[in-house]
Amino acid sequence: MLKPVSFKAHHGGAREEGLVDFSASLNPYPPEWLDDMFNRAKELSGRYLYWEKLEEELSELVGEPLTVTAGITEALYLIGIFAMREKRKVVIPRHTYEEYERVARIFGTEVIKGSNDPERLAELVEKGSLVFFCNPNNPDGKFYSPKELKPLLDAVEDKGALLILDEAFIDFVKGTKSPEGENLVKLRTFTKSYGLPGIRVGYVIGFQEAFKSVRMPWSIGSLGYAFLEFLIEDGFEHLKKTMPLIWGEKERMEKVLNVKSDANFFIKNVGDARGTVERLKERGILVRDCTSFGLPQYVRFSVRKREENERLIEAFRELGEGF
């Protein structure tokens, strides 16, 4: 009667204790108000929560109308509800976040894989199709400027298609700009930039009425509600303090490890990803095997605090990976 979906997505993040986790690409500096936020969440837990006012305040802070969601993941499934039920063709780059394809498979749509280059991907856009693009991309951290994205934006406009732009890591890109367009949905999350993957809060820019019409009630819960309260009061000061620290370490790691990225994570060719992951685990370090991205020779690792990054660098030296 009920058949399981055959496609399974793989995700980073440690499943076991005791490892320095480079597999999840998160801000390693927690907000100073974290304990107060948890206390506030406890106070809120005894009632149903409605966040319309907080949504308006966050919209003012961001500077654009938005829809609050339980992270980007909820937004992806909302897109499935109101867009994929029309059986649109779904266009996805070949090496990117797997959840796009999983959602498409769940809703029974035809998936077309193409180049990670936006100009070449634009060639696959058809009338009414749905295009997913991660910017900066996961797993390689490549960021495309609005000018570089223009061929894809133009194709979407010309064909009456819809571009879903996943900007989960955009806060980590130095001096960045986000494109504009009528046939464009932008997905953002605080999971990465605040280093709190367990607090499911993000937002969508574009098509507010559509997203709010299918959004699940109370999806963010008391912890997410409290997070929004403190985030709005903080006014993104935490990001202003911590991003320069991450950028400094990122530049240092680029030089030492001979890697390059626009985000807070890198991929590195180690020849055998699975074997390297296991050897690093023996040294108390977890990196991401990129086999599920179609890159079996690569591992992905994030920028953490200096002393932790030194452990990773030394481990690579011991393994002879890239030195």
CSV table of C-alpha atoms in Angstrom, one decimal:
chain,number,residue,atom,x,y,z
A,1,MET,CA,0.0,0.0,0.0
A,2,LEU,CA,2.6,2.5,1.1
A,3,LYS,CA,5.9,2.2,-0.8
A,4,PRO,CA,9.1,3.8,0.5
A,5,VAL,CA,11.0,6.4,-1.7
A,6,SER,CA,14.0,4.7,-3.1
A,7,PHE,CA,16.3,7.8,-3.2
A,8,LYS,CA,18.2,8.5,0.0
A,9,ALA,CA,20.0,11.7,0.7
A,10,HIS,CA,23.2,11.8,2.8
A,11,HIS,CA,24.1,14.5,5.2
A,12,GLY,CA,27.1,15.7,7.3
A,13,GLY,CA,27.3,16.0,11.0
A,14,ALA,CA,28.7,13.6,13.6
A,15,ARG,CA,26.6,10.5,14.5
A,16,GLU,CA,29.0,9.6,17.4
A,17,GLU,CA,30.6,11.5,20.3
A,18,GLY,CA,34.2,12.4,20.8
A,19,LEU,CA,35.2,13.6,17.3
A,20,VAL,CA,36.2,17.1,16.2
A,21,ASP,CA,33.4,17.6,13.6
A,22,PHE,CA,34.6,19.2,10.4
A,23,SER,CA,31.9,17.4,8.4
A,24,ALA,CA,29.2,20.0,9.3
A,25,SER,CA,30.0,23.5,8.0
A,26,LEU,CA,29.0,25.7,10.9
A,27,ASN,CA,30.1,28.8,12.7
A,28,PRO,CA,32.3,27.5,15.5
A,29,TYR,CA,31.5,30.5,17.7
A,30,PRO,CA,28.2,30.3,19.6
A,31,PRO,CA,26.2,33.4,20.4
A,32,GLU,CA,26.9,34.9,23.9
A,33,TRP,CA,23.2,34.9,24.6
A,34,LEU,CA,22.8,31.1,24.1
A,35,ASP,CA,22.0,30.3,27.8
A,36,ASP,CA,19.5,33.1,28.1
A,37,MET,CA,17.8,31.9,24.9
A,38,PHE,CA,17.4,28.3,26.3
A,39,ASN,CA,15.9,29.7,29.5
A,40,ARG,CA,13.5,31.8,27.5
A,41,ALA,CA,12.5,28.7,25.4
A,42,LYS,CA,11.7,26.9,28.7
A,43,GLU,CA,9.3,29.7,29.6
A,44,LEU,CA,7.6,29.6,26.2
A,45,SER,CA,7.2,25.8,26.1
A,46,GLY,CA,3.8,25.7,27.8
A,47,ARG,CA,1.8,27.5,25.1
A,48,TYR,CA,1.1,27.5,21.4
A,49,LEU,CA,3.3,30.1,19.6
A,50,TYR,CA,2.4,32.4,16.8
A,51,TRP,CA,5.3,34.3,15.2
A,52,GLU,CA,3.7,36.8,12.9
A,53,LYS,CA,5.0,39.8,14.8
A,54,LEU,CA,8.5,38.3,14.9
A,55,GLU,CA,8.3,37.5,11.2
A,56,GLU,CA,7.6,41.2,10.6
A,57,GLU,CA,10.4,42.3,12.8
A,58,LEU,CA,12.8,39.9,11.0
A,59,SER,CA,11.7,41.2,7.7
A,60,GLU,CA,12.5,44.7,8.7
A,61,LEU,CA,16.0,43.6,9.9
A,62,VAL,CA,16.7,41.7,6.7
A,63,GLY,CA,15.2,44.5,4.6
A,64,GLU,CA,13.0,42.3,2.5
A,65,PRO,CA,9.5,40.6,2.9
A,66,LEU,CA,10.0,37.0,4.0
A,67,THR,CA,8.4,33.8,5.3
A,68,VAL,CA,9.8,32.1,8.4
A,69,THR,CA,10.3,28.4,8.0
A,70,ALA,CA,11.9,25.6,10.1
A,71,GLY,CA,15.2,25.9,8.3
A,72,ILE,CA,15.7,25.5,4.5
A,73,THR,CA,14.6,21.9,4.8
A,74,GLU,CA,10.9,22.8,5.5
A,75,ALA,CA,11.1,25.3,2.7
A,76,LEU,CA,12.2,22.6,0.2
A,77,TYR,CA,9.2,20.4,1.1
A,78,LEU,CA,6.8,23.4,0.9
A,79,ILE,CA,8.1,24.0,-2.7
A,80,GLY,CA,7.3,20.3,-3.4
A,81,ILE,CA,3.7,20.9,-2.2
A,82,PHE,CA,2.8,23.9,-4.3
A,83,ALA,CA,5.2,23.5,-7.2
A,84,MET,CA,6.1,19.9,-7.9
A,85,ARG,CA,2.5,18.7,-7.7
A,86,GLU,CA,2.1,20.3,-11.2
A,87,LYS,CA,4.7,17.7,-12.4
A,88,ARG,CA,7.2,20.3,-13.5
A,89,LYS,CA,10.6,19.0,-14.7
A,90,VAL,CA,13.2,19.6,-12.1
A,91,VAL,CA,16.7,20.8,-13.2
A,92,ILE,CA,19.5,20.2,-10.7
A,93,PRO,CA,23.3,20.6,-11.0
A,94,ARG,CA,25.2,17.3,-11.0
A,95,HIS,CA,27.4,17.9,-7.9
A,96,THR,CA,25.3,19.6,-5.2
A,97,TYR,CA,23.1,19.2,-2.1
A,98,GLU,CA,21.2,15.9,-2.4
A,99,GLU,CA,18.0,17.0,-0.7
A,100,TYR,CA,16.8,18.8,-3.9
A,101,GLU,CA,16.7,15.5,-5.7
A,102,ARG,CA,15.1,13.6,-2.8
A,103,VAL,CA,12.2,16.1,-2.6
A,104,ALA,CA,11.8,15.9,-6.4
A,105,ARG,CA,11.7,12.0,-6.2
A,106,ILE,CA,9.1,12.2,-3.3
A,107,PHE,CA,6.8,14.3,-5.4
A,108,GLY,CA,7.3,12.1,-8.5
A,109,THR,CA,8.8,14.7,-10.8
A,110,GLU,CA,11.3,14.1,-13.6
A,111,VAL,CA,14.8,15.1,-12.6
A,112,ILE,CA,17.3,16.4,-15.2
A,113,LYS,CA,20.9,16.6,-14.1
A,114,GLY,CA,23.2,19.3,-15.6
A,115,SER,CA,26.4,21.3,-15.3
A,116,ASN,CA,27.3,23.1,-12.1
A,117,ASP,CA,28.1,26.1,-14.3
A,118,PRO,CA,25.0,28.4,-14.4
A,119,GLU,CA,25.4,29.3,-18.1
A,120,ARG,CA,25.5,25.7,-19.2
A,121,LEU,CA,22.7,24.7,-16.8
A,122,ALA,CA,20.6,27.5,-18.4
A,123,GLU,CA,20.5,25.4,-21.6
A,124,LEU,CA,18.4,22.8,-19.8
A,125,VAL,CA,15.7,25.2,-18.6
A,126,GLU,CA,12.3,24.5,-20.3
A,127,LYS,CA,8.9,26.1,-20.0
A,128,GLY,CA,7.6,25.8,-16.5
A,129,SER,CA,10.5,23.9,-15.2
A,130,LEU,CA,11.9,24.2,-11.6
A,131,VAL,CA,15.6,24.9,-11.2
A,132,PHE,CA,17.6,24.3,-8.0
A,133,PHE,CA,20.9,26.1,-7.6
A,134,CYS,CA,23.0,26.3,-4.4
A,135,ASN,CA,25.0,29.5,-4.1
A,136,PRO,CA,27.7,29.2,-2.7
A,137,ASN,CA,27.5,25.6,-3.8
A,138,ASN,CA,27.7,22.6,-1.5
A,139,PRO,CA,30.2,20.8,-1.5
A,140,ASP,CA,32.8,22.9,-3.3
A,141,GLY,CA,32.0,26.4,-1.8
A,142,LYS,CA,31.9,28.1,-5.2
A,143,PHE,CA,30.0,31.4,-5.2
A,144,TYR,CA,28.5,32.9,-8.4
A,145,SER,CA,27.9,36.7,-8.5
A,146,PRO,CA,24.7,38.1,-9.9
A,147,LYS,CA,26.5,38.8,-13.2
A,148,GLU,CA,27.6,35.1,-13.4
A,149,LEU,CA,24.1,33.9,-12.6
A,150,LYS,CA,22.5,36.2,-15.2
A,151,PRO,CA,22.3,33.6,-18.0
A,152,LEU,CA,20.4,31.3,-15.7
A,153,LEU,CA,18.2,34.1,-14.4
A,154,ASP,CA,17.4,35.1,-18.0
A,155,ALA,CA,16.6,31.6,-19.1
A,156,VAL,CA,14.2,31.2,-16.1
A,157,GLU,CA,12.5,34.5,-17.0
A,158,ASP,CA,12.2,33.7,-20.7
A,159,LYS,CA,10.8,30.2,-20.2
A,160,GLY,CA,8.4,31.1,-17.3
A,161,ALA,CA,10.4,28.7,-15.1
A,162,LEU,CA,11.2,29.1,-11.4
A,163,LEU,CA,14.7,29.3,-9.9
A,164,ILE,CA,15.1,28.1,-6.3
A,165,LEU,CA,18.4,29.7,-5.1
A,166,ASP,CA,19.7,28.1,-1.9
A,167,GLU,CA,21.8,30.7,0.0
A,168,ALA,CA,22.4,28.6,3.1
A,169,PHE,CA,26.0,29.7,3.3
A,170,ILE,CA,25.8,33.2,1.9
A,171,ASP,CA,26.7,34.8,5.3
A,172,PHE,CA,30.1,33.3,5.0
A,173,VAL,CA,30.9,34.9,1.6
A,174,LYS,CA,32.9,38.1,2.0
A,175,GLY,CA,31.5,41.1,0.3
A,176,THR,CA,28.7,39.2,-1.4
A,177,LYS,CA,25.6,40.4,-3.3
A,178,SER,CA,22.4,38.4,-4.0
A,179,PRO,CA,20.6,38.6,-7.3
A,180,GLU,CA,17.1,39.9,-7.9
A,181,GLY,CA,14.3,38.5,-10.2
A,182,GLU,CA,10.6,37.9,-10.4
A,183,ASN,CA,10.9,34.2,-11.0
A,184,LEU,CA,13.2,33.7,-8.1
A,185,VAL,CA,12.9,32.2,-4.6
A,186,LYS,CA,15.7,32.6,-2.2
A,187,LEU,CA,16.2,30.2,0.7
A,188,ARG,CA,18.2,31.3,3.8
A,189,THR,CA,18.9,29.7,7.2
A,190,PHE,CA,20.5,30.6,10.5
A,191,THR,CA,21.6,26.9,11.1
A,192,LYS,CA,25.0,27.5,9.6
A,193,SER,CA,25.9,31.1,10.4
A,194,TYR,CA,24.9,30.7,14.1
A,195,GLY,CA,26.3,27.2,14.5
A,196,LEU,CA,23.0,25.8,15.8
A,197,PRO,CA,21.8,23.0,13.5
A,198,GLY,CA,19.4,21.8,16.2
A,199,ILE,CA,17.4,25.0,16.1
A,200,ARG,CA,15.5,24.8,12.9
A,201,VAL,CA,14.9,28.4,11.8
A,202,GLY,CA,15.3,29.9,8.4
A,203,TYR,CA,13.3,32.0,5.9
A,204,VAL,CA,12.2,32.3,2.3
A,205,ILE,CA,12.4,35.5,0.2
A,206,GLY,CA,9.7,35.6,-2.6
A,207,PHE,CA,6.2,34.4,-3.1
A,208,GLN,CA,5.1,35.0,0.5
A,209,GLU,CA,1.4,34.1,0.0
A,210,ALA,CA,2.3,30.8,-1.6
A,211,PHE,CA,4.7,29.7,1.1
A,212,LYS,CA,2.4,30.9,4.0
A,213,SER,CA,-0.5,29.1,2.5
A,214,VAL,CA,1.2,25.7,2.8
A,215,ARG,CA,3.4,26.3,5.8
A,216,MET,CA,3.0,23.9,8.8
A,217,PRO,CA,1.7,25.7,11.9
A,218,TRP,CA,4.0,25.9,15.0
A,219,SER,CA,6.9,24.3,13.0
A,220,ILE,CA,9.7,26.1,14.8
A,221,GLY,CA,8.6,25.5,18.4
A,222,SER,CA,9.6,27.4,21.5
A,223,LEU,CA,13.4,27.1,20.9
A,224,GLY,CA,13.1,28.6,17.4
A,225,TYR,CA,10.8,31.3,18.7
A,226,ALA,CA,13.2,32.2,21.5
A,227,PHE,CA,16.1,32.2,19.0
A,228,LEU,CA,14.2,34.7,16.8
A,229,GLU,CA,13.6,37.0,19.7
A,230,PHE,CA,17.3,37.1,20.6
A,231,LEU,CA,18.4,37.3,17.0
A,232,ILE,CA,16.3,40.3,16.3
A,233,GLU,CA,17.5,42.0,19.5
A,234,ASP,CA,21.1,41.2,18.5
A,235,GLY,CA,20.6,42.7,15.0
A,236,PHE,CA,23.2,40.4,13.4
A,237,GLU,CA,26.0,41.7,15.7
A,238,HIS,CA,27.1,38.1,16.3
A,239,LEU,CA,27.8,37.7,12.6
A,240,LYS,CA,29.7,40.9,12.5
A,241,LYS,CA,32.0,39.8,15.3
A,242,THR,CA,32.6,36.2,14.2
A,243,MET,CA,32.7,36.2,10.4
A,244,PRO,CA,36.1,38.1,10.4
A,245,LEU,CA,37.5,35.4,12.6
A,246,ILE,CA,36.3,32.7,10.2
A,247,TRP,CA,37.6,34.5,7.2
A,248,GLY,CA,41.1,34.9,8.8
A,249,GLU,CA,41.3,31.1,9.5
A,250,LYS,CA,39.9,30.4,6.0
A,251,GLU,CA,42.6,32.3,4.3
A,252,ARG,CA,45.3,30.6,6.4
A,253,MET,CA,43.9,27.1,5.6
A,254,GLU,CA,43.8,28.0,1.9
A,255,LYS,CA,47.5,28.7,1.9
A,256,VAL,CA,48.6,25.7,4.1
A,257,LEU,CA,46.3,23.1,2.5
A,258,ASN,CA,46.4,24.4,-1.1
A,259,VAL,CA,42.6,24.6,-1.3
A,260,LYS,CA,40.1,27.4,-2.3
A,261,SER,CA,36.5,28.3,-1.5
A,262,ASP,CA,34.2,31.2,-1.2
A,263,ALA,CA,32.4,29.7,1.8
A,264,ASN,CA,33.4,28.4,5.2
A,265,PHE,CA,34.3,24.9,3.9
A,266,PHE,CA,36.6,23.2,1.3
A,267,ILE,CA,36.8,20.1,-0.7
A,268,LYS,CA,40.2,18.3,-1.2
A,269,ASN,CA,41.2,15.6,-3.6
A,270,VAL,CA,42.6,12.8,-1.4
A,271,GLY,CA,42.3,10.0,-3.9
A,272,ASP,CA,40.2,7.7,-1.7
A,273,ALA,CA,37.6,9.6,0.3
A,274,ARG,CA,36.2,6.6,2.3
A,275,GLY,CA,39.7,5.5,3.4
A,276,THR,CA,40.7,9.0,4.3
A,277,VAL,CA,37.6,9.5,6.4
A,278,GLU,CA,38.3,6.4,8.4
A,279,ARG,CA,42.0,7.2,8.9
A,280,LEU,CA,41.1,10.7,10.2
A,281,LYS,CA,38.5,9.2,12.5
A,282,GLU,CA,41.3,7.2,14.1
A,283,ARG,CA,42.9,10.6,14.9
A,284,GLY,CA,39.6,11.9,16.4
A,285,ILE,CA,38.7,14.0,13.4
A,286,LEU,CA,35.5,13.7,11.2
A,287,VAL,CA,35.4,15.0,7.6
A,288,ARG,CA,32.7,14.5,5.0
A,289,ASP,CA,33.1,11.8,2.3
A,290,CYS,CA,32.0,13.4,-1.0
A,291,THR,CA,31.1,10.2,-2.7
A,292,SER,CA,27.4,11.0,-2.3
A,293,PHE,CA,28.0,14.2,-4.3
A,294,GLY,CA,29.5,12.1,-7.1
A,295,LEU,CA,33.0,13.0,-6.0
A,296,PRO,CA,34.5,9.8,-4.5
A,297,GLN,CA,38.1,11.2,-4.5
A,298,TYR,CA,37.2,14.2,-2.4
A,299,VAL,CA,36.5,15.0,1.2
A,300,ARG,CA,34.8,18.2,2.6
A,301,PHE,CA,35.8,19.9,5.8
A,302,SER,CA,34.8,23.2,7.4
A,303,VAL,CA,36.7,26.1,9.0
A,304,ARG,CA,36.7,25.8,12.8
A,305,LYS,CA,38.7,27.5,15.5
A,306,ARG,CA,42.4,27.8,15.1
A,307,GLU,CA,43.5,25.1,17.5
A,308,GLU,CA,41.0,22.6,15.9
A,309,ASN,CA,42.1,23.6,12.4
A,310,GLU,CA,45.7,22.9,13.4
A,311,ARG,CA,44.7,19.4,14.4
A,312,LEU,CA,43.2,18.8,11.0
A,313,ILE,CA,46.3,20.3,9.2
A,314,GLU,CA,48.6,18.1,11.2
A,315,ALA,CA,46.5,15.0,10.5
A,316,PHE,CA,46.6,15.7,6.8
A,317,ARG,CA,50.4,16.0,7.1
A,318,GLU,CA,50.6,12.6,8.8
A,319,LEU,CA,48.6,11.0,6.1
A,320,GLY,CA,50.6,12.8,3.4
A,321,GLU,CA,47.4,14.2,1.8
A,322,GLY,CA,48.4,17.1,-0.4
A,323,PHE,CA,51.8,17.7,1.2
